[in-house]
Coordinates of N, CA and C in Angstrom, one line a residue:
M16 N -11.6 -24.3 -10.7 CA -10.8 -23.7 -11.7 C -9.3 -23.7 -11.3
P17 N -8.3 -24.1 -12.1 CA -7.0 -24.1 -11.8 C -6.5 -22.7 -11.4
I18 N -5.4 -22.6 -10.5 CA -4.9 -21.3 -10.1 C -4.4 -20.4 -11.2
K19 N -3.8 -21.1 -12.3 CA -3.3 -20.4 -13.5 C -4.4 -19.7 -14.2
S20 N -5.6 -20.3 -14.3 CA -6.8 -19.6 -14.9 C -7.2 -18.4 -14.1
H21 N -7.2 -18.6 -12.8 CA -7.6 -17.4 -12.0 C -6.6 -16.3 -12.2
I22 N -5.3 -16.5 -12.3 CA -4.3 -15.5 -12.5 C -4.5 -14.8 -13.8
A23 N -4.8 -15.7 -14.8 CA -5.0 -15.1 -16.2 C -6.2 -14.1 -16.2
Q24 N -7.3 -14.5 -15.5 CA -8.5 -13.7 -15.5 C -8.1 -12.3 -14.8
F25 N -7.4 -12.4 -13.7 CA -7.0 -11.2 -12.9 C -6.1 -10.3 -13.7
C26 N -5.1 -10.9 -14.5 CA -4.2 -10.1 -15.3 C -4.9 -9.4 -16.4
I27 N -5.9 -10.1 -17.0 CA -6.7 -9.4 -18.1 C -7.5 -8.2 -17.6
L28 N -8.1 -8.4 -16.4 CA -8.9 -7.3 -15.8 C -7.9 -6.1 -15.4
G29 N -6.7 -6.6 -14.8 CA -5.7 -5.5 -14.4 C -5.2 -4.8 -15.6
L30 N -5.1 -5.4 -16.8 CA -4.6 -4.8 -18.0 C -5.7 -3.7 -18.4
I31 N -6.9 -4.1 -18.4 CA -8.0 -3.2 -18.7 C -8.0 -2.0 -17.8
F32 N -7.8 -2.3 -16.5 CA -7.8 -1.2 -15.5 C -6.6 -0.3 -15.8
S33 N -5.5 -0.8 -16.2 CA -4.2 -0.1 -16.5 C -4.4 0.9 -17.6
V34 N -5.0 0.3 -18.8 CA -5.3 1.1 -19.9 C -6.2 2.3 -19.6
S35 N -7.2 2.0 -18.8 CA -8.2 3.1 -18.5 C -7.5 4.1 -17.6
G36 N -6.6 3.7 -16.7 CA -5.8 4.7 -15.9 C -4.9 5.5 -16.7
I37 N -4.2 4.9 -17.7 CA -3.3 5.6 -18.5 C -4.0 6.7 -19.3
Q38 N -5.2 6.3 -19.9 CA -6.0 7.3 -20.6 C -6.5 8.5 -19.7
L39 N -6.8 8.1 -18.5 CA -7.2 9.2 -17.5 C -6.0 10.1 -17.2
Y40 N -4.8 9.5 -17.1 CA -3.6 10.2 -16.7 C -3.3 11.2 -17.9
A41 N -3.4 10.6 -19.2 CA -3.0 11.5 -20.3 C -4.0 12.6 -20.5
Q42 N -5.3 12.4 -20.2 CA -6.3 13.4 -20.5 C -6.5 14.4 -19.4
T43 N -6.0 14.1 -18.2 CA -6.2 15.1 -17.1 C -5.5 16.4 -17.4
G44 N -6.3 17.5 -17.2 CA -5.7 18.8 -17.4 C -6.0 19.7 -16.3
I45 N -6.0 19.2 -15.0 CA -6.5 20.0 -13.9 C -5.3 20.6 -13.2
Y46 N -4.1 20.4 -13.6 CA -2.9 20.9 -13.0 C -2.4 22.3 -13.5
S47 N -1.9 23.1 -12.7 CA -1.3 24.3 -13.2 C 0.1 24.1 -13.7
E48 N 0.6 25.2 -14.4 CA 1.9 25.0 -15.0 C 3.0 24.7 -14.1
D49 N 3.0 25.1 -12.9 CA 4.1 24.8 -11.9 C 3.9 23.5 -11.2
E50 N 2.8 22.8 -11.5 CA 2.7 21.5 -10.9 C 3.5 20.4 -11.7
V51 N 3.9 19.4 -10.9 CA 4.6 18.3 -11.5 C 3.8 17.0 -11.5
V52 N 3.7 16.3 -12.7 CA 2.9 15.1 -12.8 C 3.8 14.0 -13.2
N53 N 3.8 12.9 -12.4 CA 4.7 11.8 -12.6 C 3.8 10.5 -12.7
M54 N 4.4 9.4 -13.2 CA 3.8 8.1 -13.1 C 4.7 7.2 -12.5
Q55 N 4.2 6.4 -11.5 CA 5.0 5.4 -10.8 C 4.4 4.0 -11.0
V56 N 5.3 3.0 -10.9 CA 4.9 1.6 -11.0 C 5.5 0.9 -9.7
W57 N 4.6 0.2 -9.0 CA 5.0 -0.5 -7.8 C 4.6 -2.0 -8.0
L58 N 5.5 -2.9 -7.6 CA 5.3 -4.3 -7.6 C 5.7 -4.9 -6.2
D59 N 4.8 -5.6 -5.6 CA 5.2 -6.2 -4.3 C 4.5 -7.5 -4.0
Y60 N 5.2 -8.3 -3.2 CA 4.8 -9.6 -2.7 C 4.6 -9.5 -1.2
N61 N 3.4 -10.0 -0.7 CA 3.1 -9.8 0.7 C 2.7 -11.1 1.3
P62 N 3.7 -11.8 1.9 CA 3.4 -13.1 2.6 C 3.0 -12.9 4.1
S63 N 2.2 -13.8 4.6 CA 1.9 -13.7 6.0 C 1.8 -15.2 6.6
Y64 N 2.0 -15.2 7.9 CA 2.1 -16.6 8.6 C 1.4 -16.4 9.9
L65 N 0.5 -17.3 10.2 CA -0.2 -17.2 11.5 C 0.5 -18.0 12.5
I66 N 1.0 -17.4 13.6 CA 1.7 -18.0 14.6 C 0.7 -18.7 15.6
N67 N -0.3 -18.0 16.1 CA -1.3 -18.5 16.9 C -2.6 -17.7 16.7
N68 N -3.6 -17.9 17.5 CA -4.9 -17.3 17.3 C -4.9 -15.8 17.6
K69 N -3.7 -15.2 18.0 CA -3.6 -13.8 18.3 C -2.5 -13.1 17.5
T70 N -1.5 -13.9 17.1 CA -0.3 -13.3 16.5 C 0.0 -13.8 15.2
S71 N 0.4 -12.9 14.3 CA 0.8 -13.3 13.0 C 2.0 -12.4 12.5
I72 N 2.8 -13.0 11.7 CA 3.9 -12.1 11.1 C 3.6 -12.0 9.6
Y73 N 4.0 -10.8 9.1 CA 3.7 -10.6 7.6 C 4.8 -9.6 7.2
G74 N 4.6 -9.2 5.9 CA 5.6 -8.2 5.4 C 5.4 -8.0 3.9
D75 N 6.3 -7.2 3.3 CA 6.2 -7.0 1.9 C 7.7 -6.9 1.4
V76 N 7.8 -7.4 0.2 CA 9.1 -7.3 -0.6 C 8.7 -6.7 -1.9
G77 N 9.4 -5.6 -2.3 CA 8.9 -5.0 -3.5 C 9.9 -4.1 -4.2
V78 N 9.5 -3.7 -5.4 CA 10.3 -2.7 -6.2 C 9.4 -1.6 -6.7
R79 N 10.0 -0.4 -6.9 CA 9.2 0.8 -7.3 C 10.1 1.6 -8.3
T80 N 9.4 2.2 -9.3 CA 10.2 3.2 -10.1 C 9.3 4.3 -10.5
I81 N 9.8 5.3 -11.1 CA 9.0 6.5 -11.5 C 9.3 6.9 -12.9
F82 N 8.4 7.5 -13.6 CA 8.6 8.1 -14.9 C 8.1 9.5 -14.9
P83 N 9.0 10.4 -15.4 CA 10.3 10.2 -15.9 C 11.3 9.7 -14.9
K84 N 12.2 8.9 -15.4 CA 13.1 8.1 -14.5 C 14.0 9.1 -13.7
V85 N 13.8 9.1 -12.4 CA 14.6 9.8 -11.4 C 15.2 8.9 -10.4
W86 N 14.5 7.8 -10.0 CA 15.0 6.9 -9.0 C 14.3 5.6 -9.2
H87 N 15.0 4.5 -8.7 CA 14.4 3.2 -8.5 C 14.5 2.8 -7.0
R88 N 13.6 2.0 -6.6 CA 13.6 1.7 -5.1 C 13.3 0.2 -4.9
A89 N 14.0 -0.4 -3.9 CA 13.7 -1.8 -3.4 C 13.3 -1.7 -2.0
I90 N 12.4 -2.6 -1.6 CA 11.8 -2.5 -0.3 C 11.7 -3.9 0.4
L91 N 12.0 -3.9 1.7 CA 11.9 -5.1 2.5 C 11.3 -4.6 3.9
R92 N 10.1 -5.1 4.3 CA 9.4 -4.6 5.5 C 8.8 -5.8 6.3
P93 N 9.6 -6.4 7.2 CA 9.0 -7.4 8.1 C 8.2 -6.8 9.1
S94 N 7.1 -7.4 9.5 CA 6.1 -6.8 10.4 C 5.4 -7.9 11.3
I95 N 4.8 -7.5 12.3 CA 4.1 -8.4 13.2 C 2.8 -7.7 13.6
R96 N 1.8 -8.6 13.8 CA 0.4 -8.1 14.1 C -0.1 -8.9 15.3
Y97 N -0.7 -8.2 16.2 CA -1.3 -8.8 17.4 C -2.8 -8.4 17.5
D98 N -3.6 -9.4 17.6 CA -5.0 -9.2 17.7 C -5.5 -9.0 19.2
L99 N -6.1 -7.8 19.5 CA -6.6 -7.5 20.8 C -8.0 -8.2 21.1
T100 N -8.6 -8.6 20.0 CA -9.9 -9.2 20.2 C -9.9 -10.6 19.6
T101 N -11.0 -11.3 19.6 CA -11.0 -12.7 19.1 C -10.7 -12.8 17.6
F102 N -9.9 -13.8 17.3 CA -9.4 -14.0 15.9 C -10.0 -15.2 15.3
N103 N -10.5 -15.1 14.1 CA -11.0 -16.2 13.2 C -10.1 -16.3 12.0
E104 N -9.3 -17.3 11.9 CA -8.4 -17.4 10.8 C -9.0 -17.5 9.4
K105 N -10.3 -17.8 9.4 CA -10.9 -17.9 8.1 C -11.5 -16.6 7.5
T106 N -11.6 -15.6 8.4 CA -12.2 -14.4 8.0 C -11.7 -13.2 8.8
D107 N -11.8 -12.0 8.3 CA -11.4 -10.8 9.1 C -12.5 -10.3 9.9
R108 N -13.6 -11.0 10.0 CA -14.9 -10.4 10.6 C -14.7 -10.0 12.0
Y109 N -13.8 -10.7 12.8 CA -13.7 -10.5 14.2 C -12.4 -9.7 14.6
R110 N -11.7 -9.3 13.5 CA -10.5 -8.5 13.8 C -10.8 -7.1 14.0
T111 N -11.3 -6.7 15.2 CA -11.7 -5.4 15.4 C -10.6 -4.5 15.8
W112 N -9.7 -5.0 16.7 CA -8.6 -4.1 17.2 C -7.3 -4.9 17.0
Q113 N -6.3 -4.2 16.5 CA -5.1 -4.9 16.1 C -3.9 -3.9 16.4
L114 N -2.9 -4.4 17.0 CA -1.6 -3.7 17.1 C -0.7 -4.2 16.1
H115 N 0.0 -3.2 15.4 CA 1.0 -3.5 14.3 C 2.3 -2.9 14.7
G116 N 3.4 -3.5 14.2 CA 4.7 -3.0 14.4 C 5.7 -3.6 13.4
G117 N 6.8 -3.0 13.2 CA 7.8 -3.6 12.3 C 8.8 -2.6 11.9
V118 N 9.7 -2.9 10.9 CA 10.7 -2.0 10.4 C 10.8 -2.2 8.9
G119 N 10.9 -1.1 8.3 CA 11.1 -1.2 6.8 C 12.5 -0.7 6.4
F120 N 13.0 -1.4 5.3 CA 14.3 -1.0 4.7 C 14.0 -0.6 3.3
F121 N 14.3 0.7 3.0 CA 14.0 1.2 1.6 C 15.4 1.6 1.0
Y122 N 15.8 1.0 -0.1 CA 17.0 1.4 -0.7 C 16.6 2.1 -2.0
T123 N 17.0 3.4 -2.1 CA 16.7 4.2 -3.2 C 17.9 4.5 -4.1
N124 N 17.8 4.1 -5.3 CA 18.9 4.4 -6.3 C 18.5 5.6 -7.0
N125 N 19.0 6.8 -6.6 CA 18.8 8.1 -7.2 C 19.7 8.3 -8.4
L126 N 19.1 8.5 -9.6 CA 19.9 8.6 -10.8 C 20.6 9.9 -10.9
E127 N 20.2 10.9 -10.2 CA 20.9 12.2 -10.3 C 21.4 12.7 -9.0
A128 N 21.5 11.8 -8.0 CA 22.0 12.2 -6.7 C 22.5 10.9 -6.0
S129 N 23.0 11.0 -4.8 CA 23.6 9.8 -4.1 C 22.5 8.9 -3.7
D130 N 22.7 7.6 -3.6 CA 21.8 6.6 -3.1 C 21.5 6.8 -1.7
V131 N 20.3 6.4 -1.2 CA 19.9 6.5 0.2 C 19.3 5.2 0.7
L132 N 19.8 4.8 1.9 CA 19.2 3.7 2.6 C 18.3 4.3 3.7
E133 N 17.0 4.0 3.7 CA 16.1 4.5 4.7 C 15.7 3.4 5.6
I134 N 15.9 3.5 6.9 CA 15.4 2.5 7.9 C 14.2 3.1 8.6
R135 N 13.1 2.4 8.6 CA 11.8 3.0 9.0 C 11.0 2.1 10.0
P136 N 11.3 2.2 11.3 CA 10.5 1.5 12.3 C 9.0 2.1 12.3
F137 N 8.1 1.3 12.6 CA 6.7 1.9 12.7 C 5.9 1.2 13.8
Q138 N 4.9 1.8 14.3 CA 4.0 1.3 15.3 C 2.6 1.7 14.9
G139 N 1.6 0.8 15.0 CA 0.3 1.2 14.5 C -0.8 0.5 15.2
L140 N -2.0 1.1 15.1 CA -3.3 0.6 15.6 C -4.3 0.5 14.5
R141 N -4.8 -0.7 14.3 CA -5.8 -0.9 13.2 C -7.2 -1.2 13.9
V142 N -8.2 -0.4 13.5 CA -9.5 -0.6 14.1 C -10.6 -0.8 13.1
R143 N -11.5 -1.7 13.3 CA -12.6 -1.8 12.3 C -13.9 -1.4 12.9
I144 N -14.3 -0.1 12.6 CA -15.5 0.5 13.1 C -16.1 1.4 12.0
P145 N -17.4 1.0 11.7 CA -18.3 0.0 12.2 C -17.8 -1.4 11.7
N146 N -18.4 -2.4 12.4 CA -17.9 -3.8 12.1 C -19.2 -4.6 11.9
G147 N -20.2 -4.2 11.2 CA -21.4 -4.9 11.1 C -21.4 -5.9 10.0
D148 N -22.5 -6.6 9.8 CA -22.5 -7.7 8.8 C -22.7 -7.1 7.4
R149 N -23.2 -5.9 7.3 CA -23.5 -5.3 6.0 C -22.5 -4.2 5.6
F150 N -21.9 -3.6 6.7 CA -20.9 -2.5 6.3 C -19.8 -2.5 7.4
Q151 N -18.6 -2.4 6.9 CA -17.4 -2.3 7.8 C -16.5 -1.3 7.2
L152 N -15.8 -0.6 8.2 CA -14.8 0.4 7.8 C -13.5 0.3 8.6
V153 N -12.4 0.3 7.9 CA -11.1 0.1 8.6 C -10.4 1.4 8.8
H154 N -9.9 1.6 10.0 CA -9.1 2.8 10.3 C -7.7 2.4 10.8
Y155 N -6.7 2.9 10.2 CA -5.3 2.5 10.6 C -4.5 3.7 10.8
V156 N -4.0 3.8 12.1 CA -3.2 4.9 12.5 C -1.8 4.4 12.8
R157 N -0.8 5.0 12.3 CA 0.6 4.6 12.6 C 1.5 5.7 12.7
L158 N 2.6 5.5 13.4 CA 3.7 6.5 13.6 C 4.9 5.9 13.0
E159 N 5.6 6.6 12.1 CA 6.8 6.1 11.5 C 8.0 7.0 11.8
E160 N 9.1 6.4 12.3 CA 10.4 7.1 12.4 C 11.2 6.8 11.2
R161 N 11.8 7.8 10.6 CA 12.6 7.6 9.4 C 14.0 8.0 9.5
I162 N 14.9 7.1 9.3 CA 16.3 7.4 9.3 C 16.9 7.2 7.9
E163 N 17.3 8.3 7.3 CA 17.8 8.3 5.9 C 19.3 8.4 5.9
V164 N 20.0 7.4 5.4 CA 21.5 7.4 5.4 C 22.0 7.5 4.0
G165 N 22.7 8.6 3.8 CA 23.3 8.9 2.5 C 24.5 7.9 2.3
L166 N 24.6 7.3 1.1 CA 25.6 6.3 0.9 C 26.8 6.9 0.2
D167 N 26.9 8.3 0.2 CA 28.2 8.9 -0.3 C 28.9 9.6 0.9
N168 N 28.7 9.1 2.1 CA 29.3 9.6 3.3 C 28.8 11.1 3.7
T169 N 27.6 11.3 3.3 CA 27.0 12.7 3.7 C 26.3 12.7 5.0
G170 N 26.3 11.5 5.7 CA 25.7 11.4 7.0 C 24.3 11.0 6.9
S171 N 23.5 11.1 7.9 CA 22.1 10.7 8.0 C 21.2 11.8 8.5
E172 N 19.9 11.6 8.2 CA 18.9 12.5 8.6 C 17.7 11.8 9.3
F173 N 17.2 12.3 10.3 CA 16.1 11.7 11.0 C 14.8 12.5 10.8
S174 N 13.7 11.9 10.6 CA 12.4 12.5 10.4 C 11.3 11.6 11.0
M175 N 10.1 12.2 11.1 CA 9.0 11.4 11.7 C 7.7 11.9 11.1
R176 N 6.8 10.9 10.9 CA 5.4 11.3 10.4 C 4.4 10.4 11.0
A177 N 3.1 10.9 11.0 CA 2.0 10.1 11.4 C 1.2 9.9 10.1
R178 N 0.5 8.7 10.1 CA -0.3 8.3 8.9 C -1.7 7.9 9.4
Y179 N -2.7 8.2 8.7 CA -4.1 7.8 9.0 C -4.8 7.3 7.7
M180 N -5.1 6.0 7.7 CA -5.8 5.4 6.5 C -7.2 5.0 6.9
V181 N -8.1 5.3 5.9 CA -9.5 4.8 6.2 C -10.1 4.2 4.9
G182 N -10.8 3.1 5.0 CA -11.4 2.5 3.8 C -11.8 1.1 4.1
N183 N -11.9 0.3 3.0 CA -12.3 -1.1 3.2 C -12.2 -1.8 1.9
D184 N -12.2 -3.1 1.9 CA -12.3 -4.0 0.8 C -13.8 -4.4 0.6
F185 N -14.5 -3.9 -0.5 CA -15.9 -4.1 -0.7 C -16.1 -5.4 -1.6
I186 N -16.7 -6.4 -1.0 CA -16.8 -7.7 -1.7 C -18.0 -7.6 -2.8
F187 N -17.7 -8.1 -4.0 CA -18.8 -8.1 -5.0 C -19.7 -9.3 -4.6
P188 N -21.0 -9.0 -4.8 CA -22.0 -10.1 -4.3 C -22.2 -11.2 -5.3
G189 N -21.6 -11.2 -6.5 CA -21.8 -12.2 -7.5 C -21.4 -13.6 -7.0
K190 N -22.1 -14.6 -7.5 CA -21.8 -16.0 -7.1 C -21.1 -16.8 -8.2
F191 N -21.0 -16.2 -9.4 CA -20.3 -16.9 -10.5 C -19.1 -16.2 -11.0
F192 N -19.4 -15.3 -12.0 CA -18.2 -14.6 -12.6 C -17.5 -13.7 -11.6
M193 N -18.3 -13.0 -10.8 CA -17.7 -12.0 -9.9 C -17.3 -12.7 -8.5
K194 N -17.5 -14.0 -8.4 CA -17.1 -14.6 -7.1 C -15.6 -14.4 -6.8
G195 N -15.2 -14.0 -5.7 CA -13.8 -13.8 -5.3 C -13.3 -12.4 -5.6
F196 N -14.0 -11.6 -6.3 CA -13.6 -10.2 -6.6 C -14.0 -9.3 -5.5
Y197 N -13.2 -8.3 -5.3 CA -13.5 -7.2 -4.3 C -13.0 -5.9 -4.8
L198 N -13.5 -4.8 -4.3 CA -13.1 -3.5 -4.7 C -12.5 -2.8 -3.5
P199 N -11.1 -2.6 -3.4 CA -10.5 -1.8 -2.3 C -10.6 -0.4 -2.5
L200 N -11.1 0.4 -1.6 CA -11.2 1.8 -1.7 C -10.6 2.4 -0.4
Y201 N -9.5 3.2 -0.5 CA -8.9 3.7 0.7 C -8.4 5.2 0.4
A202 N -8.4 5.9 1.5 CA -7.8 7.2 1.5 C -6.8 7.3 2.6
E203 N -5.6 7.9 2.4 CA -4.6 8.0 3.5 C -4.1 9.4 3.6
F204 N -3.9 9.9 4.8 CA -3.5 11.2 5.1 C -2.2 11.2 5.9
F205 N -1.3 12.1 5.6 CA 0.0 12.1 6.3 C 0.2 13.5 7.0
I206 N 0.8 13.4 8.2 CA 1.3 14.6 8.9 C 2.8 14.4 9.1
N207 N 3.6 15.2 8.4 CA 5.0 15.2 8.6 C 5.4 16.0 9.8
L208 N 5.7 15.3 10.9 CA 6.0 15.9 12.1 C 7.5 16.6 12.0
K209 N 8.3 15.9 11.2 CA 9.6 16.4 10.8 C 9.8 15.9 9.4
Q210 N 10.0 16.8 8.4 CA 10.1 16.4 7.1 C 11.4 15.7 6.8
G211 N 11.3 14.6 6.0 CA 12.5 13.9 5.5 C 13.1 14.5 4.3
A212 N 14.2 14.1 3.9 CA 14.9 14.6 2.7 C 14.1 14.3 1.4
Q213 N 13.4 13.1 1.4 CA 12.8 12.6 0.2 C 11.6 11.9 0.6
F214 N 10.6 11.8 -0.3 CA 9.3 11.1 -0.1 C 8.5 11.5 1.1
N215 N 8.0 12.8 1.0 CA 7.1 13.3 2.0 C 5.8 13.4 1.4
D216 N 4.8 12.5 1.8 CA 3.5 12.5 1.2 C 2.6 13.4 2.0
V217 N 1.5 13.8 1.4 CA 0.4 14.6 2.0 C -0.9 13.8 2.1
I218 N -1.2 13.2 0.9 CA -2.5 12.4 0.8 C -2.3 11.4 -0.3
R219 N -3.0 10.2 -0.1 CA -3.1 9.2 -1.1 C -4.5 8.7 -1.3
L220 N -5.0 8.6 -2.5 CA -6.4 8.2 -2.8 C -6.2 6.9 -3.6
T221 N -6.7 5.8 -3.1 CA -6.5 4.5 -3.8 C -7.7 3.7 -4.0
P222 N -8.3 3.7 -5.2 CA -9.2 2.7 -5.6 C -8.4 1.5 -6.2
G223 N -9.1 0.4 -6.3 CA -8.4 -0.8 -6.9 C -9.3 -1.9 -7.3
L224 N -8.8 -3.0 -7.7 CA -9.6 -4.2 -8.1 C -8.8 -5.4 -7.6
G225 N -9.5 -6.2 -6.8 CA -8.8 -7.4 -6.2 C -9.5 -8.7 -6.5
Y226 N -8.8 -9.8 -6.4 CA -9.3 -11.1 -6.7 C -8.7 -12.1 -5.7
S227 N -9.5 -12.9 -5.0 CA -9.0 -13.9 -4.1 C -9.6 -15.2 -4.5
P228 N -8.8 -16.1 -5.2 CA -9.3 -17.4 -5.6 C -9.4 -18.4 -4.5
S229 N -8.7 -18.1 -3.4 CA -8.7 -19.0 -2.3 C -8.3 -18.3 -1.0
Q230 N -8.3 -19.0 0.1 CA -7.9 -18.3 1.4 C -6.4 -18.1 1.4
E231 N -5.6 -18.8 0.6 CA -4.2 -18.7 0.6 C -3.7 -17.5 -0.3
W232 N -4.4 -17.2 -1.4 CA -3.9 -16.3 -2.4 C -4.9 -15.1 -2.6
K233 N -4.3 -13.9 -2.9 CA -5.1 -12.8 -3.2 C -4.2 -11.9 -4.1
F234 N -4.8 -11.4 -5.2 CA -4.2 -10.6 -6.2 C -4.9 -9.2 -6.2
Q235 N -4.1 -8.1 -6.2 CA -4.8 -6.8 -6.1 C -4.1 -5.8 -7.0
F236 N -4.8 -5.1 -7.8 CA -4.3 -4.0 -8.6 C -4.8 -2.7 -8.1
D237 N -4.0 -1.7 -7.8 CA -4.4 -0.4 -7.3 C -4.0 0.7 -8.3
L238 N -4.8 1.7 -8.4 CA -4.5 2.9 -9.2 C -4.7 4.1 -8.3
S239 N -3.5 4.6 -7.8 CA -3.5 5.6 -6.8 C -3.2 7.0 -7.3
Y240 N -3.7 8.0 -6.6 CA -3.2 9.4 -6.7 C -2.5 9.8 -5.5
H241 N -1.3 10.3 -5.6 CA -0.5 10.7 -4.5 C -0.1 12.2 -4.6
R242 N -0.4 13.0 -3.6 CA 0.1 14.3 -3.5 C 1.3 14.3 -2.6
T243 N 2.5 14.6 -3.2 CA 3.7 14.3 -2.5 C 4.8 15.2 -2.9
R244 N 6.0 15.0 -2.3 CA 7.2 15.6 -2.7 C 8.2 14.5 -2.9
D245 N 8.6 14.2 -4.1 CA 9.5 13.0 -4.3 C 10.9 13.2 -4.1
T246 N 11.4 14.5 -4.2 CA 12.9 14.8 -4.1 C 13.0 15.8 -3.0
A247 N 14.3 16.1 -2.7 CA 14.6 17.1 -1.6 C 14.4 18.5 -2.1
V248 N 14.4 18.7 -3.4 CA 14.4 20.1 -3.9 C 13.0 20.5 -4.4
E249 N 12.1 19.6 -4.5 CA 10.7 20.0 -5.0 C 9.9 20.5 -3.8
G250 N 8.9 21.3 -4.1 CA 7.9 21.7 -3.1 C 6.8 20.6 -3.2
F251 N 5.7 20.8 -2.4 CA 4.6 19.9 -2.4 C 3.7 20.2 -3.6
K252 N 4.3 20.1 -4.8 CA 3.5 20.4 -6.1 C 3.6 19.2 -7.0
T253 N 3.8 18.0 -6.4 CA 3.9 16.8 -7.2 C 2.7 15.9 -7.1
N254 N 2.2 15.6 -8.2 CA 1.0 14.7 -8.3 C 1.4 13.4 -9.0
D255 N 1.4 12.3 -8.3 CA 1.9 11.0 -8.9 C 0.6 10.1 -9.1
I256 N 0.6 9.5 -10.3 CA -0.3 8.4 -10.6 C 0.4 7.1 -10.4
V257 N 0.0 6.3 -9.5 CA 0.8 5.1 -9.1 C 0.0 3.9 -9.5
F258 N 0.6 3.0 -10.4 CA 0.0 1.7 -10.7 C 0.7 0.7 -9.8
R259 N 0.0 -0.1 -9.1 CA 0.5 -1.0 -8.1 C -0.1 -2.4 -8.3
L260 N 0.7 -3.4 -8.4 CA 0.3 -4.8 -8.5 C 0.8 -5.5 -7.2
R261 N -0.1 -6.1 -6.4 CA 0.2 -6.7 -5.1 C -0.3 -8.1 -5.1
V262 N 0.6 -9.0 -4.6 CA 0.3 -10.4 -4.5 C 0.4 -10.8 -3.0
Y263 N -0.6 -11.3 -2.5 CA -0.7 -11.8 -1.1 C -0.7 -13.3 -1.0
Q264 N 0.0 -13.8 -0.1 CA 0.0 -15.3 0.2 C 0.0 -15.6 1.6
R265 N -0.9 -16.4 2.0 CA -1.0 -16.9 3.4 C -0.3 -18.2 3.5
L266 N 0.9 -18.2 4.2 CA 1.7 -19.4 4.3 C 1.2 -20.4 5.3

């Protein structure tokens, strides 16, 4: 089947997933009056390139926005991955231990405050335990240093946080219609060692729907719940529903 047909199928399923998420968002009544509920939209492209059987470079380029509109954000995050165990380029099956590192550049256009450029180096360890034929679970621990530079000559602010993510991409067993589809399910927890001025998360819960028509391409739609603080003046009473479309390409 041509790649355009695959993309069309994925977009239709993503649209169905989006409508279901919007209905859930509109009908949810679990928050107290002092809670803040927002909706975010994230779009990103994630290329990767295999250097050798141990090392690969990857990254993401993306844009994000929030409703009601308070900010817009652009992201560039080049990264590198080193496999500590045997690597098979056709599958993730033997990627048991990995070291990750990189630096992210986040430009935030705040509509009611000065713009901010955040520079975010990170170091991480990704482990797949258990790593059996029938069940696998991914654990990803990373440390992030955050340097937020105000673009109105207000100076800079340094903060740091630790992140722990657990979950996996669960492959559908179908051989025909469901072939190539998978269900990503992840939970991520944050420890703010020193809080930043903006974007301090506590927890993210992320189910999704993915489709991989080939080894080179993968399309994924996530519907996440974030417990966070989006601005410098809010407390941790913000609940964000995040719609995220991710495109992966192996170069």
